[in-house]
CSV table of C-alpha atoms in Angstrom, one decimal:
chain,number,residue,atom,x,y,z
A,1,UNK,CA,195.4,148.0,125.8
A,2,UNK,CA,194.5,147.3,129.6
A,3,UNK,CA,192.7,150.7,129.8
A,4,UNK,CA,190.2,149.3,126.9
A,5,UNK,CA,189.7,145.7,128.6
A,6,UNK,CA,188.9,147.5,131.6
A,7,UNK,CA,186.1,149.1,130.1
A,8,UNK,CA,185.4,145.7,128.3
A,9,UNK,CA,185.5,143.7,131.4
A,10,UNK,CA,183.1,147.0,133.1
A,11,UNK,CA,180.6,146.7,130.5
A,12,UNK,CA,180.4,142.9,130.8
A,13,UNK,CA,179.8,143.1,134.3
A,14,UNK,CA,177.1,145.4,134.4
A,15,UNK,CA,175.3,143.7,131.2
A,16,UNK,CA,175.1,140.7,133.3
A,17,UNK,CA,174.0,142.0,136.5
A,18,UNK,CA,171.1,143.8,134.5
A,19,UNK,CA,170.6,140.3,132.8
A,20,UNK,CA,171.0,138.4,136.5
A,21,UNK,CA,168.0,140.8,137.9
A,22,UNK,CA,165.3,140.3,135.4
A,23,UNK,CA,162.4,138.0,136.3
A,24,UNK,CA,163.0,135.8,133.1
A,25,UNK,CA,164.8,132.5,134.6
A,26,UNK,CA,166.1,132.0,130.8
A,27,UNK,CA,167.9,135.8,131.4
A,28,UNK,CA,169.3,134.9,134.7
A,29,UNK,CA,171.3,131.9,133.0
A,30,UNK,CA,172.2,133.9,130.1
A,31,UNK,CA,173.3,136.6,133.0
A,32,UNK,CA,175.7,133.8,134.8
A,33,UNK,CA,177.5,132.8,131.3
A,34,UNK,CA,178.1,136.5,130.6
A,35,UNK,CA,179.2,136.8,133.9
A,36,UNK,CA,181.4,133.8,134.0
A,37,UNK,CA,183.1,135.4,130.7
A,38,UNK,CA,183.4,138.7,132.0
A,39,UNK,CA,186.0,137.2,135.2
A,40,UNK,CA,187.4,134.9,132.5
A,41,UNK,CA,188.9,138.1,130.8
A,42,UNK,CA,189.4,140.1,134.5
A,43,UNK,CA,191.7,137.0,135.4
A,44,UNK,CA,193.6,137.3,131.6
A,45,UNK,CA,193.9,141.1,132.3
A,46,UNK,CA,195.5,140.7,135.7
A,47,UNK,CA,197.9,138.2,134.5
A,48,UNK,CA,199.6,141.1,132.0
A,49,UNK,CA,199.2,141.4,128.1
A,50,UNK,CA,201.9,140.6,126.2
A,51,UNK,CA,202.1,139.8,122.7
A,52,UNK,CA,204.2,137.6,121.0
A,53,UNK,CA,206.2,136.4,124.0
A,54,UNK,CA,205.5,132.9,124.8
A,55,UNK,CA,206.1,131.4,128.4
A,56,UNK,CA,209.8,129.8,127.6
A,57,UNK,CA,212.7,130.1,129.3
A,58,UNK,CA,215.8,128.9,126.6
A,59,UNK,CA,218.0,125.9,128.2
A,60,UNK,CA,220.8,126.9,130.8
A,61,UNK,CA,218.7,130.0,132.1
A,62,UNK,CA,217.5,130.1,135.3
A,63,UNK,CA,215.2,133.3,134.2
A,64,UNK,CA,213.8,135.0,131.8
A,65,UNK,CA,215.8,137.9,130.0
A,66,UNK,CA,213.1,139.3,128.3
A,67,UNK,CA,208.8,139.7,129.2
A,68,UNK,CA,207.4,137.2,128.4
A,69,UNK,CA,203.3,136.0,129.3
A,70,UNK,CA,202.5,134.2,131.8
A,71,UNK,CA,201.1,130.9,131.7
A,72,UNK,CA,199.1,130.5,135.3
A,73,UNK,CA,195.7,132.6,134.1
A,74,UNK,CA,195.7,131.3,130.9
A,75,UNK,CA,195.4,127.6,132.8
A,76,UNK,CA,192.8,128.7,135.2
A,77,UNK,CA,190.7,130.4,132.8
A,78,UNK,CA,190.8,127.1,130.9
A,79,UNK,CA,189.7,125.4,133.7
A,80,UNK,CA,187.0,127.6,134.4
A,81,UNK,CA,185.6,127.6,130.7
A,82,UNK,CA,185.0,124.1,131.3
A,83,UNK,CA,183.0,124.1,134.7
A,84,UNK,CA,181.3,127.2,133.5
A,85,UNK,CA,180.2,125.2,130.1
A,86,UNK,CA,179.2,122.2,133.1
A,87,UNK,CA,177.4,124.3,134.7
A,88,UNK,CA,175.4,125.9,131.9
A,89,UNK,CA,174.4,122.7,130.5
A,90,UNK,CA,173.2,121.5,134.0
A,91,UNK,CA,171.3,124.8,134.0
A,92,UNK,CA,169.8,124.5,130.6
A,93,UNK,CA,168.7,121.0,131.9
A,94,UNK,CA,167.0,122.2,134.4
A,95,UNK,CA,165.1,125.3,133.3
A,96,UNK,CA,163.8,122.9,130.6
A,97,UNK,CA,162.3,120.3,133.3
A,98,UNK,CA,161.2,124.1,135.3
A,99,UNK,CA,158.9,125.0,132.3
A,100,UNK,CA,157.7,121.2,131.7
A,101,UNK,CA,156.6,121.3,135.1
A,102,UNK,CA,155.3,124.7,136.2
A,103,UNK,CA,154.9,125.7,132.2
A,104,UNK,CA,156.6,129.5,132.8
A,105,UNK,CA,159.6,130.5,133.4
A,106,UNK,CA,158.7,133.7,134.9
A,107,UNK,CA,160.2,133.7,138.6
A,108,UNK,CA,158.1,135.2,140.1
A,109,UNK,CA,155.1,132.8,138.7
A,110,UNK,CA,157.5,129.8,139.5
A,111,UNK,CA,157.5,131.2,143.4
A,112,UNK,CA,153.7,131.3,144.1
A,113,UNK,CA,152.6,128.0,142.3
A,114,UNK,CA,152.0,125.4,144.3
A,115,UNK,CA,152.9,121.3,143.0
């Protein structure tokens, strides 16, 4: 199961470095979410699949007898869904203001005009 979100994870990665290094500002956000989604699943991967075990250890155990998941990436990847969804609604923000402004949202057109 790893071996398949490895090439998940791979395919994410490079989708949103093609998507990060187009000239459309609107692709370069859409880039950065994939991206951010992309290390959201590398950080579940690392932690270790297991299925069906939750994180508890019975009363009057001091460890666990059996695998079980663990419950450190699953609270950082919750954390980081909700600066990434902050961070994407800033950006949405401000692309909109971008094209009110300059009225493209072509980067290289956004570079050479002057305000």
């Amino acid at each position: 199961m790893e071996n398949l979100f490895a090439f998940v994870i791979g395919g994410l990665y490079a989708t949103a470095l093609f998507m990060m290094l187009r000239r459309s500002i609107v692709k370069l956000v859409i880039g950065l979410m994939i991206l951010s989604n992309a290390a959201n699943l590398l950080i579940l991967t690392g932690g270790g699949l297991v299925r069906g075990a939750p994180p508890l250890i019975p009363d009057g155990m001091e460890l666990a007898t059996a695998a079980m998941a663990d419950p450190l990436p699953q609270a950082l990847i919750l954390t980081a869904i909700v600066i990434s969804f902050g961070v994407l609604a800033f950006a949405v923000v401000l692309i909109h203001r971008a094209y009110e402004v300059i009225g493209a949202d072509d980067m290289n057109e956004m570079k050479s005009t002057d305000l």
